[in-house]
Amino acid sequence: RLELVESGGGSVQSGGSLRLSCAVSGSTYSSYCMGWFRQVTGKEREGVAGIDRDGSMSYAESVKGRFTISQDNAKNLYLQMNSLKPEDSAMYYCAAWTTFGPGRGCFYGDRWLTYAHGMDYWGKGTLVTISS
């Protein structure tokens, strides 16, 4: 079983930066895909940035060039968010999942972005608020 604990959320002005962290613990966590999702009240939870076990990454179009996902040797997960916009305001969640199956990897094209219902583990979230 994995435990995921997010931190680093807060309130900043538009154009500012935040760095989210996700502390990962538990057995066999190295075999999981990892990523960040976000959710606004009343909307579906959506993928933001993901990282495969080999270090390859995937981003939602809306955050490409502004957000960077990374992972340290202890498999803790980070999300550097720059040039933040009011529409980035949301609860941000750390997630872990197994692959989509043989030959499909962690992302299976971009299917993982809308696959929140298939995630194996979630953190409790950290709130990000961007003011204009």
Tab-separated table of C-alpha atoms in Angstrom:
chain	number	residue	atom	x	y	z
A	1	ARG	CA	0.000	0.000	0.000
A	2	LEU	CA	1.170	3.543	-0.785
A	3	GLU	CA	0.705	6.678	1.262
A	4	LEU	CA	0.784	10.022	-0.532
A	5	VAL	CA	0.932	13.327	1.321
A	6	GLU	CA	0.848	16.629	-0.563
A	7	SER	CA	2.151	19.989	0.595
A	8	GLY	CA	3.125	23.345	-0.844
A	9	GLY	CA	-0.207	24.792	-1.855
A	10	GLY	CA	-1.086	28.380	-1.123
A	11	SER	CA	-2.290	31.694	-2.488
A	12	VAL	CA	-0.245	33.695	-4.979
A	13	GLN	CA	-0.908	36.363	-7.545
A	14	SER	CA	-1.194	35.728	-11.232
A	15	GLY	CA	2.254	35.260	-12.759
A	16	GLY	CA	3.687	33.844	-9.571
A	17	SER	CA	5.120	30.425	-8.802
A	18	LEU	CA	4.493	27.562	-6.414
A	19	ARG	CA	6.185	24.233	-5.848
A	20	LEU	CA	4.049	21.326	-4.749
A	21	SER	CA	5.513	18.290	-3.036
A	22	CYS	CA	4.176	14.781	-2.565
A	23	ALA	CA	5.817	12.577	0.044
A	24	VAL	CA	5.573	8.954	-1.035
A	25	SER	CA	5.882	5.982	1.300
A	26	GLY	CA	4.983	2.329	1.225
A	27	SER	CA	6.182	-0.813	-0.380
A	28	THR	CA	6.971	-1.306	-4.069
A	29	TYR	CA	6.256	2.333	-4.919
A	30	SER	CA	8.898	2.206	-7.609
A	31	SER	CA	6.562	0.101	-9.739
A	32	TYR	CA	3.883	2.801	-9.949
A	33	CYS	CA	3.260	5.601	-12.367
A	34	MET	CA	2.964	8.930	-10.564
A	35	GLY	CA	1.310	12.210	-11.325
A	36	TRP	CA	-0.600	15.309	-10.352
A	37	PHE	CA	-4.290	15.898	-10.880
A	38	ARG	CA	-6.408	18.912	-10.063
A	39	GLN	CA	-10.048	19.500	-9.398
A	40	VAL	CA	-12.300	22.512	-9.207
A	41	THR	CA	-15.554	22.154	-7.332
A	42	GLY	CA	-18.245	20.879	-9.650
A	43	LYS	CA	-15.837	19.676	-12.315
A	44	GLU	CA	-14.099	16.409	-13.109
A	45	ARG	CA	-10.675	15.717	-11.678
A	46	GLU	CA	-8.158	16.142	-14.504
A	47	GLY	CA	-4.581	15.116	-15.073
A	48	VAL	CA	-1.961	17.854	-15.038
A	49	ALA	CA	1.463	16.209	-15.173
A	50	GLY	CA	2.624	12.606	-14.997
A	51	ILE	CA	5.903	10.741	-14.810
A	52	ASP	CA	6.628	7.198	-15.875
A	53	ARG	CA	8.966	4.792	-14.116
A	54	ASP	CA	11.645	5.508	-16.742
A	55	GLY	CA	11.382	9.267	-16.166
A	56	SER	CA	9.363	10.117	-19.258
A	57	MET	CA	6.770	12.815	-18.663
A	58	SER	CA	3.369	13.862	-19.899
A	59	TYR	CA	1.578	17.180	-19.479
A	60	ALA	CA	-1.854	18.575	-20.065
A	61	GLU	CA	-1.813	21.107	-22.918
A	62	SER	CA	-2.945	23.880	-20.594
A	63	VAL	CA	0.204	23.645	-18.453
A	64	LYS	CA	2.897	22.785	-20.998
A	65	GLY	CA	5.825	25.177	-20.750
A	66	ARG	CA	4.700	26.423	-17.334
A	67	PHE	CA	4.634	23.329	-15.086
A	68	THR	CA	7.426	20.816	-14.521
A	69	ILE	CA	7.050	17.465	-12.813
A	70	SER	CA	10.022	15.807	-11.147
A	71	GLN	CA	10.869	12.989	-8.790
A	72	ASP	CA	13.784	12.529	-6.435
A	73	ASN	CA	15.722	9.373	-5.663
A	74	ALA	CA	13.346	8.582	-2.825
A	75	LYS	CA	10.441	8.744	-5.344
A	76	ASN	CA	8.947	11.845	-3.745
A	77	LEU	CA	7.072	13.827	-6.357
A	78	TYR	CA	7.205	17.544	-7.140
A	79	LEU	CA	5.354	19.979	-9.344
A	80	GLN	CA	7.004	23.297	-10.125
A	81	MET	CA	4.329	25.702	-11.291
A	82	ASN	CA	5.384	28.953	-12.950
A	83	SER	CA	3.483	31.747	-14.674
A	84	LEU	CA	0.404	30.803	-12.726
A	85	LYS	CA	-3.008	31.909	-13.933
A	86	PRO	CA	-6.318	32.262	-12.087
A	87	GLU	CA	-7.611	29.245	-14.019
A	88	ASP	CA	-4.912	27.130	-12.346
A	89	SER	CA	-6.740	27.563	-9.046
A	90	ALA	CA	-7.839	24.138	-7.821
A	91	MET	CA	-7.243	21.404	-5.311
A	92	TYR	CA	-4.145	19.535	-6.467
A	93	TYR	CA	-3.806	15.823	-5.807
A	94	CYS	CA	-0.909	13.422	-6.024
A	95	ALA	CA	-1.810	10.067	-7.573
A	96	ALA	CA	-0.255	6.701	-8.273
A	97	TRP	CA	-1.401	4.072	-10.724
A	98	THR	CA	-0.249	0.965	-12.519
A	99	THR	CA	0.236	0.911	-16.263
A	100	PHE	CA	-2.540	0.599	-18.818
A	101	GLY	CA	-1.252	-2.841	-19.738
A	102	PRO	CA	1.471	-4.468	-21.825
A	103	GLY	CA	2.901	-2.042	-24.328
A	104	ARG	CA	0.689	0.841	-23.192
A	105	GLY	CA	2.816	2.311	-20.405
A	106	CYS	CA	1.670	4.874	-17.879
A	107	PHE	CA	0.044	7.324	-20.265
A	108	TYR	CA	-1.467	5.337	-23.176
A	109	GLY	CA	-1.391	8.379	-25.379
A	110	ASP	CA	-3.143	11.021	-23.318
A	111	ARG	CA	-5.765	8.719	-21.836
A	112	TRP	CA	-4.337	9.063	-18.337
A	113	LEU	CA	-5.408	12.733	-18.252
A	114	THR	CA	-9.058	11.718	-17.936
A	115	TYR	CA	-8.506	8.487	-16.038
A	116	ALA	CA	-8.889	9.780	-12.489
A	117	HIS	CA	-11.397	6.998	-11.793
A	118	GLY	CA	-8.685	4.424	-12.472
A	119	MET	CA	-6.023	5.680	-10.113
A	120	ASP	CA	-4.893	3.294	-7.402
A	121	TYR	CA	-3.830	5.779	-4.738
A	122	TRP	CA	-4.591	9.409	-3.909
A	123	GLY	CA	-3.313	11.953	-1.494
A	124	LYS	CA	-5.719	14.263	0.318
A	125	GLY	CA	-4.827	17.274	-1.784
A	126	THR	CA	-3.370	20.723	-1.384
A	127	LEU	CA	-5.226	23.901	-2.332
A	128	VAL	CA	-3.821	26.350	-4.865
A	129	THR	CA	-5.443	29.757	-5.257
A	130	ILE	CA	-4.302	32.249	-7.869
A	131	SER	CA	-5.590	35.796	-7.702
A	132	SER	CA	-5.702	38.120	-10.691
